Tab-separated table of C-alpha atoms and ligand atoms in Angstrom:
chain	number	residue	atom	x	y	z
N	939	MET	CA	-12.445	1.213	-7.063
N	940	ASN	CA	-12.425	-1.243	-4.185
N	941	LYS	CA	-16.346	-1.140	-4.595
N	942	THR	CA	-16.023	-1.923	-8.495
N	943	ILE	CA	-13.718	-4.636	-7.451
N	944	THR	CA	-15.763	-6.488	-5.101
N	945	LEU	CA	-18.816	-6.337	-7.158
N	946	TRP	CA	-17.677	-7.311	-9.831
N	947	THR	CA	-16.026	-10.289	-7.128
N	948	ARG	CA	-19.839	-11.085	-5.312
N	949	LEU	CA	-20.705	-11.052	-9.784
N	950	LEU	CA	-18.650	-13.613	-10.263
N	951	LEU	CA	-19.161	-15.858	-7.805
N	952	THR	CA	-22.517	-15.510	-8.131
N	953	ALA	CA	-21.588	-16.764	-11.546
N	954	SER	CA	-19.644	-19.662	-10.350
N	955	VAL	CA	-21.979	-20.902	-7.846
N	956	LEU	CA	-24.906	-21.100	-10.727
N	957	LEU	CA	-21.770	-23.372	-12.405
N	958	SER	CA	-21.205	-25.541	-10.269
N	959	ALA	CA	-25.444	-25.793	-9.396
N	960	ILE	CA	-25.559	-27.227	-12.620
N	961	GLY	CA	-23.317	-29.602	-12.892
N	962	MET	CA	-19.830	-29.805	-11.599
N	963	ALA	CA	-19.569	-29.209	-7.899
N	964	SER	CA	-17.163	-31.046	-5.786
N	965	PRO	CA	-14.226	-31.143	-8.982
N	966	ALA	CA	-14.854	-27.941	-9.332
N	967	ALA	CA	-14.615	-27.374	-5.333
N	968	ALA	CA	-11.294	-28.680	-4.512
N	969	ALA	CA	-9.563	-27.081	-7.602
N	970	SER	CA	-10.598	-23.967	-6.520
N	971	GLY	CA	-9.147	-24.125	-3.048
N	972	GLU	CA	-5.531	-24.980	-4.695
N	973	GLU	CA	-6.065	-22.044	-6.723
N	974	THR	CA	-7.452	-19.988	-4.120
N	975	PHE	CA	-4.736	-20.235	-1.543
N	976	LYS	CA	-1.748	-19.866	-4.844
N	977	LYS	CA	-3.780	-16.947	-5.515
N	978	LYS	CA	-4.454	-15.375	-2.665
N	979	CYS	CA	-2.404	-16.889	0.184
N	980	GLY	CA	0.756	-18.113	-1.180
N	981	ALA	CA	2.575	-15.503	-1.256
N	982	CYS	CA	3.109	-15.024	2.379
N	983	HIS	CA	1.718	-18.730	3.562
N	984	SER	CA	3.651	-22.274	2.548
N	985	ILE	CA	2.404	-25.179	3.562
N	986	GLY	CA	4.919	-27.851	4.808
N	987	GLY	CA	7.610	-25.262	3.713
N	988	GLY	CA	8.327	-23.740	6.854
N	989	LYS	CA	7.509	-20.054	7.603
N	990	LEU	CA	7.206	-17.416	5.194
N	991	THR	CA	5.802	-13.987	6.282
N	992	GLY	CA	3.132	-15.375	7.955
N	993	PRO	CA	3.197	-18.819	9.662
N	994	ASP	CA	3.684	-22.619	7.614
N	995	LEU	CA	-0.139	-23.470	7.583
N	996	LYS	CA	0.680	-27.442	7.371
N	997	GLY	CA	-1.650	-28.714	10.373
N	998	VAL	CA	-3.494	-25.261	10.938
N	999	THR	CA	-6.538	-27.089	11.202
N	1000	GLU	CA	-5.219	-29.230	14.190
N	1001	ARG	CA	-4.339	-26.162	16.432
N	1002	ARG	CA	-7.131	-24.243	15.517
N	1003	THR	CA	-11.126	-24.982	14.830
N	1004	GLU	CA	-12.866	-24.441	11.464
N	1005	ALA	CA	-14.741	-21.451	13.243
N	1006	TRP	CA	-12.026	-19.502	14.772
N	1007	ILE	CA	-9.912	-20.307	11.016
N	1008	LEU	CA	-13.433	-18.659	8.989
N	1009	GLN	CA	-13.553	-15.901	11.599
N	1010	PHE	CA	-9.625	-14.736	11.596
N	1011	VAL	CA	-9.045	-15.254	7.864
N	1012	LYS	CA	-11.903	-12.494	7.247
N	1013	SER	CA	-9.976	-9.703	9.922
N	1014	PRO	CA	-7.789	-10.700	11.534
N	1015	GLN	CA	-6.889	-7.900	12.964
N	1016	LYS	CA	-10.333	-7.444	14.463
N	1017	MET	CA	-9.942	-10.818	16.527
N	1018	ALA	CA	-6.491	-9.811	17.705
N	1019	ASP	CA	-8.196	-6.632	19.035
N	1020	SER	CA	-11.642	-8.575	20.315
N	1021	GLY	CA	-8.224	-10.016	22.578
N	1022	ASP	CA	-8.434	-13.235	21.303
N	1023	ALA	CA	-5.265	-14.826	22.893
N	1024	ALA	CA	-4.394	-16.520	19.754
N	1025	ALA	CA	-4.746	-14.390	17.364
N	1026	LYS	CA	-2.463	-11.964	20.037
N	1027	ALA	CA	-0.036	-14.497	19.891
N	1028	LEU	CA	0.300	-14.726	16.242
N	1029	LEU	CA	0.276	-10.925	15.703
N	1030	ALA	CA	3.264	-10.587	18.632
N	1031	GLU	CA	4.740	-13.406	16.813
N	1032	PHE	CA	5.020	-12.088	12.839
N	1033	GLY	CA	4.952	-8.106	13.859
N	1034	PHE	CA	1.934	-7.155	11.632
N	1035	PRO	CA	-1.314	-8.573	10.612
N	1036	MET	CA	-2.337	-9.946	7.797
N	1037	PRO	CA	-4.100	-8.147	5.552
N	1038	ASP	CA	-8.065	-9.252	5.828
N	1039	GLN	CA	-8.897	-11.501	2.977
N	1040	ASP	CA	-11.587	-10.784	0.677
N	1041	VAL	CA	-13.433	-14.787	0.654
N	1042	THR	CA	-16.017	-16.324	1.543
N	1043	ASP	CA	-16.844	-19.449	4.286
N	1044	ALA	CA	-16.524	-21.732	0.931
N	1045	ASP	CA	-13.517	-20.492	-0.498
N	1046	ILE	CA	-11.603	-20.744	3.022
N	1047	LYS	CA	-13.009	-24.592	3.770
N	1048	ALA	CA	-11.751	-25.237	0.028
N	1049	ILE	CA	-8.329	-23.709	0.846
N	1050	LEU	CA	-8.639	-25.653	4.355
N	1051	ALA	CA	-9.182	-29.288	2.587
N	1052	TYR	CA	-6.125	-28.356	0.123
N	1053	ILE	CA	-4.325	-27.545	3.488
N	1054	ALA	CA	-5.325	-30.868	4.694
N	1055	GLY	CA	-4.571	-32.419	1.875
N	1056	GLY	CA	-0.852	-31.625	2.289
N	1057	GLY	CA	-1.311	-28.817	-0.230
N	1058	GLY	CA	1.835	-28.432	-3.301
N	1059	GLY	CA	5.022	-28.477	-0.608
N	1060	GLY	CA	5.742	-24.821	-0.735
N	1061	GLY	CA	3.850	-21.629	-1.454
N	1062	GLY	CA	2.564	-20.355	-4.577
N	1063	GLY	CA	4.800	-17.872	-5.493
N	1064	ALA	CA	7.575	-18.128	-2.728
N	1065	ALA	CA	8.079	-22.241	-2.893
N	1066	ALA	CA	11.979	-21.996	-2.041
N	1067	PRO	CA	12.482	-19.953	1.411
N	1068	ALA	CA	16.297	-18.262	0.690
N	1069	ALA	CA	18.877	-17.942	2.471
N	1070	PRO	CA	19.768	-14.491	4.389
N	1071	ALA	CA	19.990	-12.103	1.390
N	1072	ALA	CA	22.829	-10.778	0.170
N	1073	PRO	CA	23.715	-7.695	-0.666
N	1074	PRO	CA	22.027	-6.416	-3.479
N	1075	SER	CA	24.098	-5.159	-6.956
N	1076	ALA	CA	24.672	-1.209	-6.900
N	1077	ALA	CA	22.604	-1.890	-10.817
N	1078	ASP	CA	19.848	-3.319	-9.493
N	1079	ILE	CA	19.243	-0.691	-6.769
N	1080	GLU	CA	19.120	1.979	-9.343
N	1081	LEU	CA	17.011	0.044	-11.898
N	1082	GLY	CA	14.408	-0.965	-8.939
N	1083	ALA	CA	14.616	2.707	-7.684
N	1084	LYS	CA	14.171	4.165	-11.590
N	1085	LEU	CA	11.043	1.963	-11.845
N	1086	PHE	CA	10.061	2.472	-8.298
N	1087	GLN	CA	9.131	5.962	-9.360
N	1088	GLY	CA	8.247	4.989	-12.857
N	1089	LEU	CA	11.423	7.033	-14.421
N	1090	VAL	CA	12.307	3.754	-16.408
N	1091	ARG	CA	8.610	1.921	-17.538
N	1092	PHE	CA	7.755	-1.786	-16.949
N	1093	GLU	CA	8.186	-3.819	-19.991
N	1094	LYS	CA	4.060	-4.377	-19.505
N	1095	SER	CA	3.355	-0.850	-18.550
N	1096	GLY	CA	2.043	-1.327	-15.077
N	1097	PRO	CA	1.997	2.035	-13.098
N	1098	ALA	CA	4.507	2.783	-11.462
N	1099	CYS	CA	4.727	1.873	-7.621
N	1100	ASN	CA	5.201	5.238	-5.843
N	1101	SER	CA	1.751	6.421	-7.761
N	1102	CYS	CA	0.611	3.894	-4.277
N	1103	HIS	CA	3.655	3.967	-2.213
N	1104	HIS	CA	5.907	6.256	-0.663
N	1105	VAL	CA	9.249	5.283	0.926
N	1106	LYS	CA	12.005	7.832	2.806
N	1107	ASN	CA	14.694	7.952	0.871
N	1108	ASP	CA	17.148	11.164	-0.149
N	1109	ALA	CA	17.103	9.792	-4.041
N	1110	VAL	CA	13.581	9.444	-3.960
N	1111	ILE	CA	10.765	12.691	-4.675
N	1112	GLY	CA	7.450	12.511	-2.579
N	1113	GLY	CA	5.028	9.135	-3.402
N	1114	GLY	CA	1.433	8.408	-3.101
N	1115	VAL	CA	-0.563	8.308	0.291
N	1116	LEU	CA	-2.956	5.354	-0.971
N	1117	ALA	CA	-0.404	2.078	0.110
N	1118	ARG	CA	1.521	1.593	2.964
N	1119	GLU	CA	4.647	3.402	3.290
N	1120	LEU	CA	7.337	1.026	2.024
N	1121	THR	CA	10.230	1.494	3.952
N	1122	THR	CA	11.159	-1.067	6.172
N	1123	VAL	CA	9.076	-3.538	4.338
N	1124	PHE	CA	12.071	-5.725	3.417
N	1125	THR	CA	12.753	-5.643	7.465
N	1126	ARG	CA	9.892	-7.427	8.284
N	1127	MET	CA	9.123	-9.506	5.469
N	1128	GLY	CA	12.809	-10.362	3.839
N	1129	ALA	CA	13.078	-11.133	0.652
N	1130	PRO	CA	11.236	-14.074	-0.367
N	1131	GLY	CA	8.501	-12.546	1.315
N	1132	THR	CA	8.726	-8.825	-0.150
N	1133	SER	CA	9.013	-10.595	-4.124
N	1134	ALA	CA	6.126	-12.937	-3.438
N	1135	ILE	CA	3.874	-9.592	-3.035
N	1136	ILE	CA	5.479	-7.750	-5.458
N	1137	GLY	CA	5.050	-10.946	-8.200
N	1138	GLN	CA	1.988	-11.926	-6.954
N	1139	PRO	CA	0.309	-9.160	-4.985
N	1140	PRO	CA	-2.179	-10.607	-2.512
N	1141	PHE	CA	-4.078	-7.049	-1.900
N	1142	PRO	CA	-7.336	-6.126	-3.990
N	1143	VAL	CA	-6.075	-2.547	-5.201
N	1144	MET	CA	-2.252	-3.691	-6.253
N	1145	GLU	CA	-3.873	-6.770	-7.589
N	1146	ALA	CA	-5.818	-5.203	-9.924
N	1147	ALA	CA	-3.183	-2.792	-11.038
N	1148	TYR	CA	-1.231	-5.264	-12.254
N	1149	LYS	CA	-3.460	-7.452	-13.605
N	1150	GLY	CA	-1.941	-8.739	-17.387
N	1151	ARG	CA	0.921	-6.441	-16.620
N	1152	ASP	CA	2.940	-8.388	-14.468
N	1153	LEU	CA	6.424	-7.583	-13.885
N	1154	SER	CA	9.124	-10.087	-15.169
N	1155	PRO	CA	11.267	-12.040	-12.368
N	1156	ALA	CA	14.144	-9.135	-13.379
N	1157	GLU	CA	12.068	-6.138	-12.282
N	1158	VAL	CA	11.075	-7.858	-9.143
N	1159	LYS	CA	14.312	-8.613	-8.467
N	1160	ALA	CA	15.217	-4.995	-8.839
N	1161	LEU	CA	12.488	-3.520	-6.848
N	1162	VAL	CA	13.435	-5.958	-3.816
N	1163	ALA	CA	17.121	-4.872	-4.313
N	1164	PHE	CA	16.159	-1.290	-3.950
N	1165	LEU	CA	13.352	-1.829	-0.902
N	1166	GLN	CA	16.647	-3.939	0.664
N	1167	ASP	CA	18.483	-0.913	0.354
N	1168	VAL	CA	16.191	1.640	1.360
N	1169	ALA	CA	15.461	-0.365	4.298
N	1170	ALA	CA	19.259	-0.876	5.147
N	1171	LYS	CA	19.554	2.990	4.496
N	1172	GLU	CA	16.681	4.056	7.035
N	1173	ALA	CA	18.615	5.218	9.879
N	1174	MET	CA	20.985	7.131	7.558
N	1175	GLN	CA	18.305	9.026	6.168
N	1176	THR	CA	18.109	13.259	6.116
N	1177	PRO	CA	14.399	13.760	4.789
N	1178	VAL	CA	14.061	17.217	4.521
N	1179	ASP	CA	12.001	18.663	7.170
N	1180	TYR	CA	9.597	21.678	5.930
N	1181	GLY	CA	8.249	22.114	9.148
N	1182	ASN	CA	9.915	25.045	10.482
N	1183	ASN	CA	10.631	26.838	7.292
N	1184	LEU	CA	7.060	27.339	6.078
N	1185	LEU	CA	6.407	29.313	9.632
N	1186	ILE	CA	9.534	31.060	9.128
N	1187	GLY	CA	8.733	31.501	5.113
N	1188	GLY	CA	5.437	32.020	6.069
N	1189	THR	CA	5.339	34.934	8.115
N	1190	GLY	CA	7.970	36.497	6.778
N	1191	LEU	CA	5.754	36.476	3.204
N	1192	PHE	CA	2.939	37.774	5.495
N	1193	LEU	CA	4.851	40.742	6.305
N	1194	VAL	CA	6.286	41.499	3.203
N	1195	LEU	CA	2.437	41.480	1.620
N	1196	ALA	CA	1.471	43.934	5.015
N	1197	CYS	CA	3.770	46.329	3.854
N	1198	LEU	CA	3.058	46.469	0.082
N	1199	TYR	CA	-0.576	46.448	1.187
N	1200	GLY	CA	0.136	49.374	3.384
N	1201	LEU	CA	1.831	51.195	0.507
N	1202	ILE	CA	-0.841	50.690	-1.737
N	1203	TRP	CA	-3.627	52.099	0.405
N	1204	ARG	CA	-1.860	54.890	1.926
N	1205	ARG	CA	-1.354	56.165	-1.755
N	1206	ARG	CA	-5.291	55.388	-2.545
N	1207	LYS	CA	-6.170	56.954	0.583
N	1208	GLN	CA	-5.120	60.244	-0.929
N	1209	LEU	CA	-5.017	60.170	-4.755
N	1210	PRO	CA	-8.054	58.530	-6.094
N	1211	VAL	CA	-11.414	59.919	-7.144
N	1212	ASN	CA	-13.187	61.484	-3.949
N	1213	HIS	CA	-9.618	63.230	-3.487
N	1214	ALA	CA	-11.050	66.350	-6.488
N	1215	VAL	CA	-14.218	66.103	-4.907
N	1216	PHE	CA	-12.713	66.573	-1.591
N	1217	GLU	CA	-10.777	69.177	-2.596
N	1218	ARG	CA	-13.680	71.070	-4.062
N	1219	GLN	CA	-15.509	70.770	-1.138
N	1220	VAL	CA	-13.259	72.398	1.737
N	1221	LYS	CA	-12.587	74.924	-0.739
N	1222	SER	CA	-16.456	76.179	-1.188
N	1223	GLN	CA	-16.806	75.981	2.396
G	2685	LIG	C1	-0.114	-10.213	2.811
G	2685	LIG	C2	0.975	-11.711	4.142
G	2685	LIG	C3	-0.813	-12.569	3.928
G	2685	LIG	C4	-1.631	-12.945	3.265
G	2685	LIG	C5	-1.867	-13.236	1.235
G	2685	LIG	C6	-2.369	-14.329	3.838
G	2685	LIG	N1	-1.504	-14.066	5.129
G	2685	LIG	FE1	-2.619	-15.373	6.380
G	2685	LIG	N2	-0.809	-14.881	8.083
G	2685	LIG	C7	-0.265	-13.431	7.841
G	2685	LIG	C8	0.236	-13.217	9.148
G	2685	LIG	C9	1.202	-12.176	8.867
G	2685	LIG	C10	-0.045	-14.240	9.601
G	2685	LIG	C11	0.115	-13.659	11.253
G	2685	LIG	C12	0.270	-12.654	12.223
G	2685	LIG	C13	-1.310	-12.437	12.137
G	2685	LIG	O1	-2.058	-13.201	13.040
G	2685	LIG	O2	-1.817	-11.376	11.609
G	2685	LIG	C14	-1.381	-15.267	9.504
G	2685	LIG	C15	-1.463	-15.976	9.982
G	2685	LIG	C16	-2.503	-17.106	9.393
G	2685	LIG	C17	-2.910	-17.914	9.962
G	2685	LIG	C18	-3.330	-18.134	11.552
G	2685	LIG	C19	-2.506	-19.369	11.333
G	2685	LIG	C20	-2.185	-20.001	12.825
G	2685	LIG	O3	-0.787	-20.961	12.759
G	2685	LIG	O4	-2.945	-20.086	13.747
G	2685	LIG	C21	-4.210	-18.448	9.505
G	2685	LIG	C22	-4.976	-19.447	9.297
G	2685	LIG	C23	-3.860	-17.427	8.026
G	2685	LIG	N3	-3.054	-16.796	7.964
G	2685	LIG	C24	-4.758	-18.107	6.263
G	2685	LIG	C25	-4.573	-16.740	5.259
G	2685	LIG	C26	-5.243	-17.731	4.073
G	2685	LIG	C27	-6.279	-18.993	4.103
G	2685	LIG	C28	-4.898	-16.663	3.158
G	2685	LIG	C29	-5.466	-16.837	1.912
G	2685	LIG	C30	-7.363	-16.570	1.260
G	2685	LIG	C31	-4.337	-15.820	3.808
G	2685	LIG	N4	-3.934	-16.397	5.239
G	2685	LIG	C32	-3.128	-14.766	3.432
G	2685	LIG	C33	0.278	-13.217	6.562
G	2685	LIG	C34	-0.773	-13.237	5.273
G	2686	LIG	C1	-3.008	1.344	-7.569
G	2686	LIG	C2	-2.133	1.150	-6.137
G	2686	LIG	C3	-0.950	0.241	-6.025
G	2686	LIG	C4	0.484	0.278	-6.479
G	2686	LIG	C5	0.891	0.699	-8.364
G	2686	LIG	C6	1.348	-0.381	-5.849
G	2686	LIG	N1	0.638	-0.806	-5.025
G	2686	LIG	FE1	2.040	-2.475	-3.514
G	2686	LIG	N2	0.236	-2.402	-2.366
G	2686	LIG	C7	-1.384	-1.750	-2.783
G	2686	LIG	C8	-2.233	-1.889	-1.860
G	2686	LIG	C9	-3.591	-1.008	-1.489
G	2686	LIG	C10	-1.792	-2.690	-0.444
G	2686	LIG	C11	-2.017	-3.109	0.723
G	2686	LIG	C12	-0.913	-2.765	2.141
G	2686	LIG	C13	-1.866	-1.347	1.623
G	2686	LIG	O1	-2.690	-1.278	2.578
G	2686	LIG	O2	-0.965	-0.762	2.626
G	2686	LIG	C14	0.124	-2.849	-1.082
G	2686	LIG	C15	0.925	-3.365	-0.338
G	2686	LIG	C16	2.176	-3.950	-1.236
G	2686	LIG	C17	3.533	-4.573	-0.230
G	2686	LIG	C18	3.424	-5.478	1.407
G	2686	LIG	C19	3.420	-3.941	2.674
G	2686	LIG	C20	2.785	-3.910	3.166
G	2686	LIG	O3	3.654	-3.601	4.278
G	2686	LIG	O4	2.670	-5.080	3.898
G	2686	LIG	C21	4.423	-4.267	-0.941
G	2686	LIG	C22	5.879	-4.659	-0.166
G	2686	LIG	C23	4.479	-3.556	-2.027
G	2686	LIG	N3	2.426	-3.007	-2.311
G	2686	LIG	C24	5.077	-3.056	-3.392
G	2686	LIG	C25	4.706	-2.333	-4.166
G	2686	LIG	C26	5.697	-2.410	-5.310
G	2686	LIG	C27	7.421	-2.578	-5.440
G	2686	LIG	C28	5.266	-1.771	-6.133
G	2686	LIG	C29	5.429	-1.631	-7.528
G	2686	LIG	C30	5.327	-2.524	-8.126
G	2686	LIG	C31	3.573	-1.870	-6.011
G	2686	LIG	N4	3.307	-2.259	-4.931
G	2686	LIG	C32	2.711	-0.902	-6.708
G	2686	LIG	C33	-1.522	-0.706	-3.360
G	2686	LIG	C34	-0.605	-0.077	-4.692
């Protein structure tokens, strides 16, 4: 799936490069810096609007060299792993690595030009960093839990979250393992970060799943309420531990089967086909 997306992105990029070569180069590039930022970065970064899930990018070109940014954006984790001091400090401060961004050098340069121009103030999907989260309403939590599991359909029939994600919650039965476990995502990202990501997913796989099927603000609100509740209750969860039960159950079943087979075989040894022949032979000797 990812490969198909990358292929399409490549094709589209090639097409747009050709188009701009044909004539409308610079205005298109300027617009695309803003567009790319809003689409891919705005869920986590503001420009002068304060810290969201990631750092405020206002003035980032004064803090870092262009070469550093080009390398970082494409693979933040790799850069931290390679021992780069700035990348390690960022990771320590924000507690989780920015996901690798599928963007070209040209995209990043266009974004940097947009940032240097002051950007739009806030982030794309999260313009107003909200006040500390109020406790969510019970109705929203319940609706969110149902939406997450697909017990209630999304208005535009996007896929249920648990086809890819899992949370640790007594009320929720197992989920997918394709994507990250979401139990503590709210603790890490807060309401603005979480709702920005759900409303405008910056991850290719998730974005593709909801393309043309974006969630309504009410649905996003309910899901955020649910994730906030899940994070708050994390410590109280008693996830069912099948570990020992499986071992004990398995051993028990094995013993039962062993007895059964023993019984069956005992009869077989004496009775069937050969028995008559055996008797006759014994007699005739
Ligand atoms: C899912 C959230 C998320 C998305 C999407 C995202 N970032 Fe980030 N970004 C972060 C986090 C978190 C950090 C800091 C932690 C780290 O080092 O990875 C960061 C750090 C950065 C930094 C370093 C900032 C500094 O102060 O040195 C730059 C530059 C950056 N991001 C640019 C981008 C660009 C450009 C995009 C879009 C193409 C983008 N980011 C998309 C979360 C995100
Ligand atoms: C088609 C699969 C898919 C579906 C469906 C999906 N996601 Fe995602 N989601 C992803 C992927 C892939 C990521 C990227 C991070 C990762 O690798 O786990 C992600 C990331 C996230 C993150 C950020 C996690 C983090 O720790 O950085 C949140 C929050 C999230 N999804 C919420 C949701 C919610 C809520 C729904 C339901 C409306 C949903 N997702 C549906 C695939 C999916």
